[in-house]
GROMACS .gro file of N, CA and C in nm:
model
  261
    1MET      N    1  -2.789   1.852   4.808
    1MET     CA    2  -2.866   1.810   4.716
    1MET      C    3  -2.787   1.860   4.574
    2THR      N    4  -2.752   1.972   4.554
    2THR     CA    5  -2.702   2.011   4.426
    2THR      C    6  -2.573   1.938   4.398
    3ALA      N    7  -2.494   1.903   4.490
    3ALA     CA    8  -2.376   1.837   4.469
    3ALA      C    9  -2.397   1.681   4.416
    4VAL      N   10  -2.500   1.626   4.477
    4VAL     CA   11  -2.542   1.491   4.438
    4VAL      C   12  -2.594   1.490   4.299
    5LEU      N   13  -2.670   1.596   4.258
    5LEU     CA   14  -2.726   1.595   4.127
    5LEU      C   15  -2.621   1.636   4.017
    6GLN      N   16  -2.544   1.707   4.060
    6GLN     CA   17  -2.405   1.719   3.967
    6GLN      C   18  -2.325   1.597   3.947
    7LYS      N   19  -2.318   1.539   4.060
    7LYS     CA   20  -2.210   1.423   4.052
    7LYS      C   21  -2.285   1.323   3.960
    8ARG      N   22  -2.430   1.294   3.972
    8ARG     CA   23  -2.498   1.197   3.894
    8ARG      C   24  -2.508   1.247   3.750
    9ARG      N   25  -2.511   1.374   3.722
    9ARG     CA   26  -2.516   1.430   3.591
    9ARG      C   27  -2.355   1.405   3.525
   10LYS      N   28  -2.260   1.412   3.603
   10LYS     CA   29  -2.135   1.384   3.533
   10LYS      C   30  -2.130   1.245   3.513
   11GLU      N   31  -2.165   1.153   3.598
   11GLU     CA   32  -2.182   1.002   3.584
   11GLU      C   33  -2.261   0.967   3.447
   12LEU      N   34  -2.364   1.028   3.438
   12LEU     CA   35  -2.453   0.986   3.325
   12LEU      C   36  -2.388   1.053   3.193
   13ARG      N   37  -2.329   1.158   3.196
   13ARG     CA   38  -2.251   1.202   3.068
   13ARG      C   39  -2.124   1.104   3.030
   14THR      N   40  -2.071   1.052   3.157
   14THR     CA   41  -1.946   0.972   3.111
   14THR      C   42  -1.992   0.842   3.065
   15GLU      N   43  -2.108   0.795   3.112
   15GLU     CA   44  -2.168   0.681   3.062
   15GLU      C   45  -2.232   0.700   2.927
   16LEU      N   46  -2.280   0.795   2.898
   16LEU     CA   47  -2.331   0.824   2.762
   16LEU      C   48  -2.217   0.815   2.665
   17ASN      N   49  -2.105   0.893   2.684
   17ASN     CA   50  -1.988   0.895   2.603
   17ASN      C   51  -1.929   0.751   2.577
   18GLN      N   52  -1.941   0.669   2.682
   18GLN     CA   53  -1.892   0.533   2.668
   18GLN      C   54  -1.976   0.466   2.567
   19ILE      N   55  -2.119   0.483   2.596
   19ILE     CA   56  -2.205   0.423   2.508
   19ILE      C   57  -2.181   0.448   2.348
   20GLU      N   58  -2.188   0.589   2.335
   20GLU     CA   59  -2.161   0.632   2.210
   20GLU      C   60  -2.037   0.606   2.131
   21LYS      N   61  -1.931   0.592   2.215
   21LYS     CA   62  -1.807   0.563   2.145
   21LYS      C   63  -1.815   0.385   2.127
   22GLN      N   64  -1.890   0.311   2.200
   22GLN     CA   65  -1.880   0.160   2.164
   22GLN      C   66  -1.977   0.161   2.037
   23ILE      N   67  -2.084   0.250   2.019
   23ILE     CA   68  -2.176   0.241   1.909
   23ILE      C   69  -2.072   0.279   1.785
   24TYR      N   70  -2.010   0.378   1.797
   24TYR     CA   71  -1.909   0.431   1.681
   24TYR      C   72  -1.825   0.313   1.657
   25ASP      N   73  -1.753   0.267   1.757
   25ASP     CA   74  -1.655   0.151   1.711
   25ASP      C   75  -1.743   0.029   1.653
   26LEU      N   76  -1.836  -0.024   1.704
   26LEU     CA   77  -1.910  -0.135   1.644
   26LEU      C   78  -1.966  -0.096   1.515
   27GLU      N   79  -2.016   0.013   1.478
   27GLU     CA   80  -2.061   0.073   1.359
   27GLU      C   81  -1.943   0.070   1.255
   28THR      N   82  -1.820   0.118   1.303
   28THR     CA   83  -1.708   0.124   1.223
   28THR      C   84  -1.676  -0.019   1.153
   29THR      N   85  -1.672  -0.125   1.251
   29THR     CA   86  -1.632  -0.259   1.235
   29THR      C   87  -1.744  -0.300   1.129
   30TYR      N   88  -1.856  -0.282   1.144
   30TYR     CA   89  -1.967  -0.348   1.053
   30TYR      C   90  -1.956  -0.287   0.923
   31LEU      N   91  -1.936  -0.150   0.896
   31LEU     CA   92  -1.912  -0.095   0.769
   31LEU      C   93  -1.807  -0.145   0.714
   32GLU      N   94  -1.683  -0.164   0.791
   32GLU     CA   95  -1.562  -0.209   0.711
   32GLU      C   96  -1.547  -0.352   0.674
   33GLU      N   97  -1.624  -0.437   0.755
   33GLU     CA   98  -1.637  -0.580   0.727
   33GLU      C   99  -1.739  -0.609   0.600
   34THR      N  100  -1.845  -0.522   0.608
   34THR     CA  101  -1.939  -0.538   0.496
   34THR      C  102  -1.928  -0.468   0.354
   35LYS      N  103  -1.823  -0.400   0.373
   35LYS     CA  104  -1.804  -0.298   0.246
   35LYS      C  105  -1.790  -0.357   0.114
   36GLU      N  106  -1.736  -0.481   0.121
   36GLU     CA  107  -1.703  -0.553   0.013
   36GLU      C  108  -1.820  -0.625  -0.059
   37PHE      N  109  -1.924  -0.658   0.030
   37PHE     CA  110  -2.035  -0.724  -0.039
   37PHE      C  111  -2.181  -0.666  -0.006
   38GLY      N  112  -2.177  -0.545   0.066
   38GLY     CA  113  -2.279  -0.468   0.091
   38GLY      C  114  -2.347  -0.498   0.253
   39ASN      N  115  -2.423  -0.388   0.274
   39ASN     CA  116  -2.482  -0.383   0.405
   39ASN      C  117  -2.623  -0.322   0.385
   40ILE      N  118  -2.674  -0.307   0.520
   40ILE     CA  119  -2.808  -0.251   0.538
   40ILE      C  120  -2.820  -0.099   0.484
   41PHE      N  121  -2.696  -0.030   0.485
   41PHE     CA  122  -2.701   0.096   0.444
   41PHE      C  123  -2.671   0.127   0.292
   42THR      N  124  -2.596   0.041   0.243
   42THR     CA  125  -2.569   0.041   0.085
   42THR      C  126  -2.622  -0.055  -0.009
   43GLY      N  127  -2.697  -0.153   0.065
   43GLY     CA  128  -2.770  -0.239  -0.014
   43GLY      C  129  -2.682  -0.367  -0.026
   44TRP      N  130  -2.739  -0.473  -0.107
   44TRP     CA  131  -2.662  -0.595  -0.116
   44TRP      C  132  -2.648  -0.627  -0.254
   45ASP      N  133  -2.640  -0.517  -0.340
   45ASP     CA  134  -2.629  -0.536  -0.480
   45ASP      C  135  -2.501  -0.625  -0.526
   46MET      N  136  -2.386  -0.605  -0.489
   46MET     CA  137  -2.276  -0.691  -0.503
   46MET      C  138  -2.274  -0.818  -0.454
   47TYR      N  139  -2.346  -0.846  -0.361
   47TYR     CA  140  -2.351  -0.970  -0.301
   47TYR      C  141  -2.443  -1.056  -0.384
   48LEU      N  142  -2.561  -0.985  -0.440
   48LEU     CA  143  -2.666  -1.057  -0.505
   48LEU      C  144  -2.627  -1.071  -0.663
   49SER      N  145  -2.528  -0.999  -0.705
   49SER     CA  146  -2.473  -0.990  -0.837
   49SER      C  147  -2.379  -1.119  -0.861
   50SER      N  148  -2.413  -1.190  -0.978
   50SER     CA  149  -2.330  -1.284  -0.999
   50SER      C  150  -2.196  -1.250  -1.074
   51GLU      N  151  -2.186  -1.099  -1.121
   51GLU     CA  152  -2.064  -1.044  -1.175
   51GLU      C  153  -1.977  -1.029  -1.051
   52LYS      N  154  -1.845  -1.031  -1.088
   52LYS     CA  155  -1.752  -0.991  -0.998
   52LYS      C  156  -1.709  -0.844  -1.003
   53VAL      N  157  -1.752  -0.757  -0.919
   53VAL     CA  158  -1.739  -0.605  -0.930
   53VAL      C  159  -1.614  -0.575  -0.852
   54PRO      N  160  -1.523  -0.515  -0.925
   54PRO     CA  161  -1.404  -0.468  -0.845
   54PRO      C  162  -1.449  -0.368  -0.717
   55VAL      N  163  -1.396  -0.398  -0.599
   55VAL     CA  164  -1.438  -0.338  -0.505
   55VAL      C  165  -1.303  -0.253  -0.467
   56LYS      N  166  -1.336  -0.102  -0.435
   56LYS     CA  167  -1.232  -0.008  -0.373
   56LYS      C  168  -1.169  -0.100  -0.246
   57LYS      N  169  -1.028  -0.103  -0.246
   57LYS     CA  170  -0.963  -0.148  -0.145
   57LYS      C  171  -0.984  -0.077  -0.031
   58SER      N  172  -1.001   0.053  -0.014
   58SER     CA  173  -1.007   0.147   0.080
   58SER      C  174  -1.107   0.097   0.176
   59LYS      N  175  -1.075   0.079   0.315
   59LYS     CA  176  -1.164   0.057   0.405
   59LYS      C  177  -1.209   0.180   0.495
   60ALA      N  178  -1.187   0.293   0.442
   60ALA     CA  179  -1.228   0.413   0.506
   60ALA      C  180  -1.385   0.433   0.506
   61VAL      N  181  -1.425   0.460   0.628
   61VAL     CA  182  -1.571   0.462   0.635
   61VAL      C  183  -1.617   0.623   0.616
   62LEU      N  184  -1.717   0.631   0.534
   62LEU     CA  185  -1.760   0.774   0.506
   62LEU      C  186  -1.838   0.820   0.626
   63LEU      N  187  -1.832   0.941   0.650
   63LEU     CA  188  -1.905   1.011   0.754
   63LEU      C  189  -2.073   0.993   0.736
   64GLU      N  190  -2.100   1.002   0.596
   64GLU     CA  191  -2.232   0.992   0.574
   64GLU      C  192  -2.306   0.851   0.595
   65ASP      N  193  -2.204   0.746   0.601
   65ASP     CA  194  -2.268   0.606   0.610
   65ASP      C  195  -2.289   0.593   0.756
   66ARG      N  196  -2.274   0.660   0.840
   66ARG     CA  197  -2.248   0.663   0.985
   66ARG      C  198  -2.421   0.687   1.039
   67LEU      N  199  -2.504   0.619   1.000
   67LEU     CA  200  -2.648   0.649   1.031
   67LEU      C  201  -2.665   0.642   1.200
   68PHE      N  202  -2.617   0.543   1.237
   68PHE     CA  203  -2.641   0.527   1.399
   68PHE      C  204  -2.550   0.630   1.484
   69SER      N  205  -2.442   0.668   1.431
   69SER     CA  206  -2.363   0.772   1.514
   69SER      C  207  -2.406   0.903   1.490
   70LEU      N  208  -2.433   0.935   1.376
   70LEU     CA  209  -2.484   1.070   1.349
   70LEU      C  210  -2.631   1.088   1.399
   71SER      N  211  -2.707   0.989   1.455
   71SER     CA  212  -2.866   0.999   1.504
   71SER      C  213  -2.840   1.065   1.657
   72SER      N  214  -2.713   1.079   1.709
   72SER     CA  215  -2.701   1.162   1.831
   72SER      C  216  -2.600   1.254   1.815
   73VAL      N  217  -2.639   1.377   1.881
   73VAL     CA  218  -2.569   1.503   1.872
   73VAL      C  219  -2.424   1.512   1.925
   74THR      N  220  -2.407   1.404   2.033
   74THR     CA  221  -2.304   1.417   2.120
   74THR      C  222  -2.214   1.311   2.068
   75SER      N  223  -2.238   1.230   1.982
   75SER     CA  224  -2.155   1.107   1.927
   75SER      C  225  -2.026   1.172   1.865
   76PRO      N  226  -1.931   1.076   1.884
   76PRO     CA  227  -1.801   1.114   1.804
   76PRO      C  228  -1.820   1.161   1.653
   77ALA      N  229  -1.904   1.103   1.581
   77ALA     CA  230  -1.919   1.147   1.447
   77ALA      C  231  -1.983   1.274   1.418
   78SER      N  232  -2.084   1.287   1.517
   78SER     CA  233  -2.146   1.432   1.510
   78SER      C  234  -2.051   1.521   1.541
   79ARG      N  235  -1.955   1.522   1.624
   79ARG     CA  236  -1.857   1.613   1.672
   79ARG      C  237  -1.774   1.633   1.559
   80ARG      N  238  -1.730   1.522   1.476
   80ARG     CA  239  -1.644   1.538   1.351
   80ARG      C  240  -1.721   1.616   1.238
   81GLU      N  241  -1.873   1.596   1.224
   81GLU     CA  242  -1.950   1.659   1.132
   81GLU      C  243  -1.950   1.809   1.167
   82ASP      N  244  -1.953   1.852   1.296
   82ASP     CA  245  -1.949   1.980   1.338
   82ASP      C  246  -1.824   2.053   1.299
   83LYS      N  247  -1.732   1.999   1.303
   83LYS     CA  248  -1.583   2.032   1.281
   83LYS      C  249  -1.573   2.058   1.130
   84LYS      N  250  -1.636   1.970   1.059
   84LYS     CA  251  -1.619   1.956   0.906
   84LYS      C  252  -1.716   2.101   0.860
   85VAL      N  253  -1.824   2.122   0.921
   85VAL     CA  254  -1.913   2.225   0.872
   85VAL      C  255  -1.862   2.337   0.907
   86THR      N  256  -1.807   2.359   1.027
   86THR     CA  257  -1.745   2.498   1.070
   86THR      C  258  -1.624   2.535   1.008
   87CYS      N  259  -1.528   2.437   0.958
   87CYS     CA  260  -1.408   2.471   0.897
   87CYS      C  261  -1.421   2.524   0.764
   0.00000   0.00000   0.00000
């Protein structure tokens, strides 16, 4: 019985890691693609503005912009945050 539960637990951890990696990757894509004109996290000020505001060419996604990834303590972003805090 214990072996079955341990196997199931390992399967669930693997599945959770895959899902969190997928969320992290999709979140990265969303933040990179919408950085130029705004998104749900930063607002749509640049999209709604009639002025052409110069946009930083950097597509680096800031850790603090990762609302979805940071909502789980086991996500790749949370693990990076832990390393950043402890260093």
